[in-house]
PDB file of C-alpha atoms in Angstrom:
ATOM      1  CA  UNK A  12      86.066  96.006  58.371  1.00  0.00           C
ATOM      2  CA  UNK A  13      83.998  99.054  56.739  1.00  0.00           C
ATOM      3  CA  UNK A  14      80.745  96.640  57.330  1.00  0.00           C
ATOM      4  CA  UNK A  15      81.618  96.691  60.892  1.00  0.00           C
ATOM      5  CA  UNK A  16      82.087 100.330  60.744  1.00  0.00           C
ATOM      6  CA  UNK A  17      79.145 100.906  59.053  1.00  0.00           C
ATOM      7  CA  UNK A  18      76.880  98.960  61.239  1.00  0.00           C
ATOM      8  CA  UNK A  19      78.119 100.911  64.478  1.00  0.00           C
ATOM      9  CA  UNK A  20      77.595 104.038  62.657  1.00  0.00           C
ATOM     10  CA  UNK A  21      74.039 103.088  61.735  1.00  0.00           C
ATOM     11  CA  UNK A  22      73.389 102.059  65.677  1.00  0.00           C
ATOM     12  CA  UNK A  23      74.748 105.329  66.743  1.00  0.00           C
ATOM     13  CA  UNK A  24      72.132 107.227  64.900  1.00  0.00           C
ATOM     14  CA  UNK A  25      69.713 104.784  66.065  1.00  0.00           C
ATOM     15  CA  UNK A  26      70.799 105.515  69.571  1.00  0.00           C
ATOM     16  CA  UNK A  27      70.834 109.884  68.922  1.00  0.00           C
ATOM     17  CA  UNK A  28      67.447 109.720  67.073  1.00  0.00           C
ATOM     18  CA  UNK A  29      66.056 108.065  70.011  1.00  0.00           C
ATOM     19  CA  UNK A  30      67.867 110.641  72.640  1.00  0.00           C
ATOM     20  CA  UNK A  31      66.816 113.199  70.230  1.00  0.00           C
ATOM     21  CA  UNK A  32      63.135 111.733  70.457  1.00  0.00           C
ATOM     22  CA  UNK A  33      63.081 111.327  73.558  1.00  0.00           C
ATOM     23  CA  UNK A  34      63.865 114.565  74.899  1.00  0.00           C
ATOM     24  CA  UNK A  35      62.052 116.695  72.199  1.00  0.00           C
ATOM     25  CA  UNK A  36      58.875 114.701  73.251  1.00  0.00           C
ATOM     26  CA  UNK A  37      59.686 114.448  77.218  1.00  0.00           C
ATOM     27  CA  UNK A  38      57.001 116.590  78.127  1.00  0.00           C
ATOM     28  CA  UNK A  39      54.433 114.619  76.628  1.00  0.00           C
ATOM     29  CA  UNK A  40      55.921 111.234  78.019  1.00  0.00           C
ATOM     30  CA  UNK A  41      56.333 112.127  81.264  1.00  0.00           C
ATOM     31  CA  UNK A  42      53.073 112.461  83.937  1.00  0.00           C
ATOM     32  CA  UNK A  43      54.916 113.451  87.160  1.00  0.00           C
ATOM     33  CA  UNK A  44      58.575 112.826  87.197  1.00  0.00           C
ATOM     34  CA  UNK A  45      59.093 114.919  90.961  1.00  0.00           C
ATOM     35  CA  UNK A  46      56.122 113.194  92.532  1.00  0.00           C
ATOM     36  CA  UNK A  47      57.643 111.843  95.561  1.00  0.00           C
ATOM     37  CA  UNK A  48      55.913 108.425  96.523  1.00  0.00           C
ATOM     38  CA  UNK A  49      57.377 107.407  99.702  1.00  0.00           C
ATOM     39  CA  UNK A  50      55.641 103.951 100.036  1.00  0.00           C
ATOM     40  CA  UNK A  51      57.511 102.952  96.444  1.00  0.00           C
ATOM     41  CA  UNK A  52      60.981 104.528  97.493  1.00  0.00           C
ATOM     42  CA  UNK A  53      63.716 102.489  95.947  1.00  0.00           C
ATOM     43  CA  UNK A  54      61.477  99.940  94.471  1.00  0.00           C
ATOM     44  CA  UNK A  55      62.788  97.457  91.210  1.00  0.00           C
ATOM     45  CA  UNK A  56      61.342  97.386  87.962  1.00  0.00           C
ATOM     46  CA  UNK A  57      57.408  97.269  88.318  1.00  0.00           C
ATOM     47  CA  UNK A  58      54.257  98.393  86.150  1.00  0.00           C
ATOM     48  CA  UNK A  59      54.348 102.313  85.761  1.00  0.00           C
ATOM     49  CA  UNK A  60      58.122 102.444  86.691  1.00  0.00           C
ATOM     50  CA  UNK A  61      59.882  99.846  84.207  1.00  0.00           C
ATOM     51  CA  UNK A  62      63.265 100.985  85.606  1.00  0.00           C
ATOM     52  CA  UNK A  63      62.482 101.004  88.830  1.00  0.00           C
ATOM     53  CA  UNK A  64      62.021 104.309  91.468  1.00  0.00           C
ATOM     54  CA  UNK A  65      64.580 106.600  93.296  1.00  0.00           C
ATOM     55  CA  UNK A  66      64.879 107.133  97.052  1.00  0.00           C
ATOM     56  CA  UNK A  67      62.216 109.219  96.761  1.00  0.00           C
ATOM     57  CA  UNK A  68      59.903 106.889  95.171  1.00  0.00           C
ATOM     58  CA  UNK A  69      59.856 108.860  91.552  1.00  0.00           C
ATOM     59  CA  UNK A  70      59.749 106.858  88.766  1.00  0.00           C
ATOM     60  CA  UNK A  71      63.491 106.410  86.999  1.00  0.00           C
ATOM     61  CA  UNK A  72      62.360 105.977  83.361  1.00  0.00           C
ATOM     62  CA  UNK A  73      60.595 109.836  83.642  1.00  0.00           C
ATOM     63  CA  UNK A  74      63.485 111.426  85.436  1.00  0.00           C
ATOM     64  CA  UNK A  75      65.624 109.883  82.814  1.00  0.00           C
ATOM     65  CA  UNK A  76      63.829 111.592  80.050  1.00  0.00           C
ATOM     66  CA  UNK A  77      63.762 114.756  81.729  1.00  0.00           C
ATOM     67  CA  UNK A  78      67.433 114.334  82.055  1.00  0.00           C
ATOM     68  CA  UNK A  79      67.862 113.622  78.186  1.00  0.00           C
ATOM     69  CA  UNK A  80      65.900 116.732  77.382  1.00  0.00           C
ATOM     70  CA  UNK A  81      68.592 118.587  79.988  1.00  0.00           C
ATOM     71  CA  UNK A  82      71.536 117.163  77.848  1.00  0.00           C
ATOM     72  CA  UNK A  83      70.398 117.974  74.488  1.00  0.00           C
ATOM     73  CA  UNK A  84      69.809 121.766  75.675  1.00  0.00           C
ATOM     74  CA  UNK A  85      73.205 121.754  77.032  1.00  0.00           C
ATOM     75  CA  UNK A  86      74.834 120.065  74.244  1.00  0.00           C
ATOM     76  CA  UNK A  87      73.151 122.187  71.522  1.00  0.00           C
ATOM     77  CA  UNK A  88      73.045 124.724  73.167  1.00  0.00           C
ATOM     78  CA  UNK A  89      76.919 125.138  74.460  1.00  0.00           C
ATOM     79  CA  UNK A  90      78.109 124.093  70.915  1.00  0.00           C
ATOM     80  CA  UNK A  91      76.053 126.620  69.067  1.00  0.00           C
ATOM     81  CA  UNK A  92      77.128 129.699  71.096  1.00  0.00           C
ATOM     82  CA  UNK A  93      80.733 128.364  71.583  1.00  0.00           C
ATOM     83  CA  UNK A  94      80.941 127.585  67.902  1.00  0.00           C
ATOM     84  CA  UNK A  95      79.637 131.140  67.089  1.00  0.00           C
ATOM     85  CA  UNK A  96      81.436 132.787  68.980  1.00  0.00           C
ATOM     86  CA  UNK A  97      85.183 130.969  68.619  1.00  0.00           C
ATOM     87  CA  UNK A  98      84.704 130.836  64.551  1.00  0.00           C
ATOM     88  CA  UNK A  99      83.892 134.561  64.742  1.00  0.00           C
ATOM     89  CA  UNK A 100      87.069 135.687  66.884  1.00  0.00           C
ATOM     90  CA  UNK A 101      89.354 132.868  64.945  1.00  0.00           C
ATOM     91  CA  UNK A 102      88.239 133.791  61.534  1.00  0.00           C
ATOM     92  CA  UNK A 103      88.726 137.419  62.144  1.00  0.00           C
ATOM     93  CA  UNK A 104      92.519 137.077  64.053  1.00  0.00           C
ATOM     94  CA  UNK A 105      93.783 134.907  60.654  1.00  0.00           C
ATOM     95  CA  UNK A 106      92.128 137.314  58.257  1.00  0.00           C
ATOM     96  CA  UNK A 107      93.649 140.467  59.649  1.00  0.00           C
ATOM     97  CA  UNK A 108      96.719 139.370  61.202  1.00  0.00           C
ATOM     98  CA  UNK A 109      98.913 141.849  63.003  1.00  0.00           C
ATOM     99  CA  UNK A 110      98.145 143.261  66.394  1.00  0.00           C
ATOM    100  CA  UNK A 111      94.529 141.738  66.028  1.00  0.00           C
ATOM    101  CA  UNK A 112      96.149 138.179  65.480  1.00  0.00           C
ATOM    102  CA  UNK A 113      98.533 138.311  68.498  1.00  0.00           C
ATOM    103  CA  UNK A 114      95.924 139.669  70.961  1.00  0.00           C
ATOM    104  CA  UNK A 115      93.934 136.490  70.057  1.00  0.00           C
ATOM    105  CA  UNK A 116      96.329 134.265  69.942  1.00  0.00           C
ATOM    106  CA  UNK A 117      97.594 134.943  73.517  1.00  0.00           C
ATOM    107  CA  UNK A 118      93.994 135.553  74.942  1.00  0.00           C
ATOM    108  CA  UNK A 119      93.854 131.777  73.466  1.00  0.00           C
ATOM    109  CA  UNK A 120      97.009 130.622  75.257  1.00  0.00           C
ATOM    110  CA  UNK A 121      95.331 132.292  78.576  1.00  0.00           C
ATOM    111  CA  UNK A 122      92.620 130.318  78.525  1.00  0.00           C
ATOM    112  CA  UNK A 123      94.248 127.138  77.467  1.00  0.00           C
ATOM    113  CA  UNK A 124      96.925 127.626  80.713  1.00  0.00           C
ATOM    114  CA  UNK A 125      93.862 126.500  82.882  1.00  0.00           C
ATOM    115  CA  UNK A 126      92.617 123.218  82.574  1.00  0.00           C
ATOM    116  CA  UNK A 127      88.788 123.391  81.177  1.00  0.00           C
ATOM    117  CA  UNK A 128      86.913 121.517  83.803  1.00  0.00           C
ATOM    118  CA  UNK A 129      88.558 123.853  86.241  1.00  0.00           C
ATOM    119  CA  UNK A 130      87.608 126.554  84.552  1.00  0.00           C
ATOM    120  CA  UNK A 131      83.853 125.649  84.240  1.00  0.00           C
ATOM    121  CA  UNK A 132      83.779 124.832  88.051  1.00  0.00           C
ATOM    122  CA  UNK A 133      85.184 127.975  88.965  1.00  0.00           C
ATOM    123  CA  UNK A 134      82.352 129.815  86.575  1.00  0.00           C
ATOM    124  CA  UNK A 135      79.781 127.448  87.516  1.00  0.00           C
ATOM    125  CA  UNK A 136      80.406 128.313  91.295  1.00  0.00           C
ATOM    126  CA  UNK A 137      80.820 131.908  90.672  1.00  0.00           C
ATOM    127  CA  UNK A 138      77.354 132.388  88.705  1.00  0.00           C
ATOM    128  CA  UNK A 139      75.720 129.698  90.685  1.00  0.00           C
ATOM    129  CA  UNK A 140      73.622 126.705  89.577  1.00  0.00           C
ATOM    130  CA  UNK A 141      70.915 126.665  86.990  1.00  0.00           C
ATOM    131  CA  UNK A 142      70.506 125.725  83.331  1.00  0.00           C
ATOM    132  CA  UNK A 143      71.184 129.343  81.967  1.00  0.00           C
ATOM    133  CA  UNK A 144      74.586 129.370  83.990  1.00  0.00           C
ATOM    134  CA  UNK A 145      75.656 126.310  83.078  1.00  0.00           C
ATOM    135  CA  UNK A 146      75.298 127.081  79.442  1.00  0.00           C
ATOM    136  CA  UNK A 147      77.370 130.148  79.846  1.00  0.00           C
ATOM    137  CA  UNK A 148      80.021 128.760  81.928  1.00  0.00           C
ATOM    138  CA  UNK A 149      80.598 125.662  79.456  1.00  0.00           C
ATOM    139  CA  UNK A 150      80.584 128.536  76.488  1.00  0.00           C
ATOM    140  CA  UNK A 151      83.067 130.558  77.776  1.00  0.00           C
ATOM    141  CA  UNK A 152      85.065 127.242  78.419  1.00  0.00           C
ATOM    142  CA  UNK A 153      84.464 125.724  75.131  1.00  0.00           C
ATOM    143  CA  UNK A 154      85.040 128.860  72.331  1.00  0.00           C
ATOM    144  CA  UNK A 155      89.087 128.719  72.337  1.00  0.00           C
ATOM    145  CA  UNK A 156      89.215 125.299  70.640  1.00  0.00           C
ATOM    146  CA  UNK A 157      87.008 126.626  67.561  1.00  0.00           C
ATOM    147  CA  UNK A 158      88.668 129.923  67.938  1.00  0.00           C
ATOM    148  CA  UNK A 159      91.916 128.032  66.969  1.00  0.00           C
ATOM    149  CA  UNK A 160      91.267 125.526  64.621  1.00  0.00           C
ATOM    150  CA  UNK A 161      89.028 128.900  62.751  1.00  0.00           C
ATOM    151  CA  UNK A 162      92.256 130.831  62.608  1.00  0.00           C
ATOM    152  CA  UNK A 163      94.486 127.917  61.583  1.00  0.00           C
ATOM    153  CA  UNK A 164      92.159 127.571  58.246  1.00  0.00           C
ATOM    154  CA  UNK A 165      91.629 131.233  57.622  1.00  0.00           C
ATOM    155  CA  UNK A 166      95.593 131.387  57.864  1.00  0.00           C
ATOM    156  CA  UNK A 167      95.681 128.816  55.284  1.00  0.00           C
ATOM    157  CA  UNK A 168      93.007 130.424  53.224  1.00  0.00           C
ATOM    158  CA  UNK A 169      93.823 133.799  53.414  1.00  0.00           C
ATOM    159  CA  UNK A 170      96.479 133.440  50.691  1.00  0.00           C
ATOM    160  CA  UNK A 171      94.552 131.586  48.375  1.00  0.00           C
ATOM    161  CA  UNK A 172      93.647 132.842  44.871  1.00  0.00           C
ATOM    162  CA  UNK A 173      89.877 133.675  45.481  1.00  0.00           C
ATOM    163  CA  UNK A 174      90.536 135.641  48.419  1.00  0.00           C
ATOM    164  CA  UNK A 175      93.621 137.717  46.593  1.00  0.00           C
ATOM    165  CA  UNK A 176      91.183 138.252  43.910  1.00  0.00           C
ATOM    166  CA  UNK A 177      88.536 139.409  46.283  1.00  0.00           C
ATOM    167  CA  UNK A 178      90.710 141.926  48.030  1.00  0.00           C
ATOM    168  CA  UNK A 179      91.738 142.903  44.666  1.00  0.00           C
ATOM    169  CA  UNK A 180      87.841 143.390  43.939  1.00  0.00           C
ATOM    170  CA  UNK A 181      87.471 145.895  46.703  1.00  0.00           C
ATOM    171  CA  UNK A 182      85.398 143.077  48.752  1.00  0.00           C
ATOM    172  CA  UNK A 183      85.258 144.170  52.323  1.00  0.00           C
ATOM    173  CA  UNK A 184      86.562 142.191  55.836  1.00  0.00           C
ATOM    174  CA  UNK A 185      82.950 140.469  56.241  1.00  0.00           C
ATOM    175  CA  UNK A 186      82.370 139.544  52.935  1.00  0.00           C
ATOM    176  CA  UNK A 187      85.625 137.841  52.149  1.00  0.00           C
ATOM    177  CA  UNK A 188      84.883 136.286  55.889  1.00  0.00           C
ATOM    178  CA  UNK A 189      81.316 135.280  55.053  1.00  0.00           C
ATOM    179  CA  UNK A 190      81.219 134.364  51.512  1.00  0.00           C
ATOM    180  CA  UNK A 191      85.205 132.525  51.067  1.00  0.00           C
ATOM    181  CA  UNK A 192      86.774 131.461  54.374  1.00  0.00           C
ATOM    182  CA  UNK A 193      83.671 130.125  56.389  1.00  0.00           C
ATOM    183  CA  UNK A 194      82.301 127.991  53.350  1.00  0.00           C
ATOM    184  CA  UNK A 195      85.545 126.348  53.532  1.00  0.00           C
ATOM    185  CA  UNK A 196      86.220 126.344  56.989  1.00  0.00           C
ATOM    186  CA  UNK A 197      82.894 124.860  57.522  1.00  0.00           C
ATOM    187  CA  UNK A 198      84.208 121.045  57.023  1.00  0.00           C
ATOM    188  CA  UNK A 199      86.808 120.564  60.213  1.00  0.00           C
ATOM    189  CA  UNK A 200      84.197 123.319  62.520  1.00  0.00           C
ATOM    190  CA  UNK A 201      81.417 120.956  61.695  1.00  0.00           C
ATOM    191  CA  UNK A 202      83.704 118.040  62.837  1.00  0.00           C
ATOM    192  CA  UNK A 203      84.904 119.810  65.848  1.00  0.00           C
ATOM    193  CA  UNK A 204      81.303 120.810  67.098  1.00  0.00           C
ATOM    194  CA  UNK A 205      80.020 117.080  67.131  1.00  0.00           C
ATOM    195  CA  UNK A 206      83.058 116.387  69.144  1.00  0.00           C
ATOM    196  CA  UNK A 207      81.954 119.477  71.316  1.00  0.00           C
ATOM    197  CA  UNK A 208      78.415 117.983  72.224  1.00  0.00           C
ATOM    198  CA  UNK A 209      79.896 114.912  73.505  1.00  0.00           C
ATOM    199  CA  UNK A 210      82.133 117.043  75.802  1.00  0.00           C
ATOM    200  CA  UNK A 211      79.372 119.267  76.698  1.00  0.00           C
ATOM    201  CA  UNK A 212      77.274 116.650  77.874  1.00  0.00           C
ATOM    202  CA  UNK A 213      79.653 115.061  79.764  1.00  0.00           C
ATOM    203  CA  UNK A 214      80.643 118.164  81.310  1.00  0.00           C
ATOM    204  CA  UNK A 215      77.024 119.223  82.262  1.00  0.00           C
ATOM    205  CA  UNK A 216      76.908 115.789  83.687  1.00  0.00           C
ATOM    206  CA  UNK A 217      80.113 116.126  85.648  1.00  0.00           C
ATOM    207  CA  UNK A 218      78.979 119.769  87.125  1.00  0.00           C
ATOM    208  CA  UNK A 219      75.280 118.521  87.727  1.00  0.00           C
ATOM    209  CA  UNK A 220      77.321 115.754  90.140  1.00  0.00           C
ATOM    210  CA  UNK A 221      79.037 118.190  91.881  1.00  0.00           C
ATOM    211  CA  UNK A 222      75.725 120.100  92.752  1.00  0.00           C
ATOM    212  CA  UNK A 223      76.913 123.146  90.520  1.00  0.00           C
ATOM    213  CA  UNK A 224      74.586 122.324  87.347  1.00  0.00           C
ATOM    214  CA  UNK A 225      70.702 121.310  87.430  1.00  0.00           C
ATOM    215  CA  UNK A 226      69.202 121.633  90.918  1.00  0.00           C
ATOM    216  CA  UNK A 227      66.462 119.522  92.634  1.00  0.00           C
ATOM    217  CA  UNK A 228      63.859 118.896  91.930  1.00  0.00           C
ATOM    218  CA  UNK A 229      64.857 118.779  88.205  1.00  0.00           C
ATOM    219  CA  UNK A 230      66.613 115.704  86.692  1.00  0.00           C
ATOM    220  CA  UNK A 231      69.791 115.503  84.979  1.00  0.00           C
ATOM    221  CA  UNK A 232      72.173 112.488  84.441  1.00  0.00           C
ATOM    222  CA  UNK A 233      74.747 113.940  86.636  1.00  0.00           C
ATOM    223  CA  UNK A 234      72.321 114.646  89.335  1.00  0.00           C
ATOM    224  CA  UNK A 235      70.622 111.003  89.399  1.00  0.00           C
ATOM    225  CA  UNK A 236      74.172 109.515  89.538  1.00  0.00           C
ATOM    226  CA  UNK A 237      74.898 111.676  92.423  1.00  0.00           C
ATOM    227  CA  UNK A 238      71.942 110.730  94.150  1.00  0.00           C
ATOM    228  CA  UNK A 239      72.307 107.063  93.625  1.00  0.00           C
ATOM    229  CA  UNK A 240      75.735 106.819  94.795  1.00  0.00           C
ATOM    230  CA  UNK A 241      74.686 106.698  98.405  1.00  0.00           C
ATOM    231  CA  UNK A 242      72.327 103.542  97.170  1.00  0.00           C
ATOM    232  CA  UNK A 243      74.733 101.625  95.039  1.00  0.00           C
ATOM    233  CA  UNK A 244      74.525  98.443  97.060  1.00  0.00           C
ATOM    234  CA  UNK A 245      70.774  98.120  97.869  1.00  0.00           C
ATOM    235  CA  UNK A 246      69.356 100.078  94.674  1.00  0.00           C
ATOM    236  CA  UNK A 247      72.175  99.789  91.554  1.00  0.00           C
ATOM    237  CA  UNK A 248      69.435 100.798  89.087  1.00  0.00           C
ATOM    238  CA  UNK A 249      69.666 104.436  90.363  1.00  0.00           C
ATOM    239  CA  UNK A 250      73.198 104.641  88.814  1.00  0.00           C
ATOM    240  CA  UNK A 251      73.019 102.084  86.307  1.00  0.00           C
ATOM    241  CA  UNK A 252      70.411 103.893  84.047  1.00  0.00           C
ATOM    242  CA  UNK A 253      71.394 107.428  83.987  1.00  0.00           C
ATOM    243  CA  UNK A 254      75.333 105.845  83.432  1.00  0.00           C
ATOM    244  CA  UNK A 255      74.262 103.333  80.270  1.00  0.00           C
ATOM    245  CA  UNK A 256      72.400 106.542  78.713  1.00  0.00           C
ATOM    246  CA  UNK A 257      75.182 109.092  79.339  1.00  0.00           C
ATOM    247  CA  UNK A 258      77.704 106.063  78.065  1.00  0.00           C
ATOM    248  CA  UNK A 259      75.590 105.392  75.070  1.00  0.00           C
ATOM    249  CA  UNK A 260      74.916 108.720  73.798  1.00  0.00           C
ATOM    250  CA  UNK A 261      78.305 110.127  74.467  1.00  0.00           C
ATOM    251  CA  UNK A 262      79.441 107.031  72.702  1.00  0.00           C
ATOM    252  CA  UNK A 263      76.974 107.496  69.818  1.00  0.00           C
ATOM    253  CA  UNK A 264      78.214 111.099  69.319  1.00  0.00           C
ATOM    254  CA  UNK A 265      81.849 110.416  69.223  1.00  0.00           C
ATOM    255  CA  UNK A 266      81.093 107.540  66.574  1.00  0.00           C
ATOM    256  CA  UNK A 267      79.014 109.566  64.192  1.00  0.00           C
ATOM    257  CA  UNK A 268      81.808 112.358  64.685  1.00  0.00           C
ATOM    258  CA  UNK A 269      84.554 109.628  63.673  1.00  0.00           C
ATOM    259  CA  UNK A 270      82.125 109.002  60.492  1.00  0.00           C
ATOM    260  CA  UNK A 271      81.969 112.822  59.361  1.00  0.00           C
ATOM    261  CA  UNK A 272      85.404 113.395  59.649  1.00  0.00           C
ATOM    262  CA  UNK A 273      86.275 110.569  57.447  1.00  0.00           C
ATOM    263  CA  UNK A 274      83.445 111.483  55.209  1.00  0.00           C
ATOM    264  CA  UNK A 275      84.911 115.124  55.311  1.00  0.00           C
ATOM    265  CA  UNK A 276      88.373 114.657  54.241  1.00  0.00           C
ATOM    266  CA  UNK A 277      89.276 114.137  51.077  1.00  0.00           C
ATOM    267  CA  UNK A 278      91.952 112.198  51.571  1.00  0.00           C
ATOM    268  CA  UNK A 279      90.412 109.492  53.715  1.00  0.00           C
ATOM    269  CA  UNK A 280      88.009 109.323  50.634  1.00  0.00           C
ATOM    270  CA  UNK A 281      90.680 109.064  47.939  1.00  0.00           C
ATOM    271  CA  UNK A 282      92.398 106.108  49.721  1.00  0.00           C
ATOM    272  CA  UNK A 283      88.917 104.122  49.704  1.00  0.00           C
ATOM    273  CA  UNK A 284      88.419 104.724  46.059  1.00  0.00           C
ATOM    274  CA  UNK A 285      91.521 103.200  45.690  1.00  0.00           C
TER     275      UNK A 285
END
């Protein structure tokens, strides 16, 4: 069973490396992803377009590479901003306690009262379409989970001997937070961030599918799915290509997140040793 899990994780890592490589080198791998060729519209696989062309004759594989770059930027960007903000707020609330903690808890409850995707749709519609506004909208929605986890970790760690000793020695709040709380709270936050990347990728695709994310002529896996739905019966490759890419990357990120969670869980490692 462990060998099968290891093979799955290795395959997931390969998928992620291909995704990251395609995203990073997309500007050098594509020639003209937005060039219209009406004579080649809705064509199947052919030389120069191994995945066929879309309704405007644009190569699907080139637009898929551009969409990979968008998904990587959104996934990493949203998680970086949301995790930084949420971790800071949660650790400060758990360490200081009192009215600061109560205020943060009420703020978290307020955000959790709204379904995340609906709040993201509302914010994206309010801010307008575009990559920057999309990252802002998903960050506003995503910081809450990191804040809850960081606060729980801070409440657990605040009574530890090394934290009490640091307080007794006169260490300031920020030094305690940075040197004594964050390193110990980093493992669960890292696992949460891994799953957050997958959630951000799916959210970006969903918002782009609704027309609130990446706008034409720029490519996104979600917008490619939206455009391909109208031609599903005559050109199914327009939906299959971005759908498989979105499924594979999301599944790979989640598998790596599960593996990372097991590796960082002391109880799981102890059980494996026994």
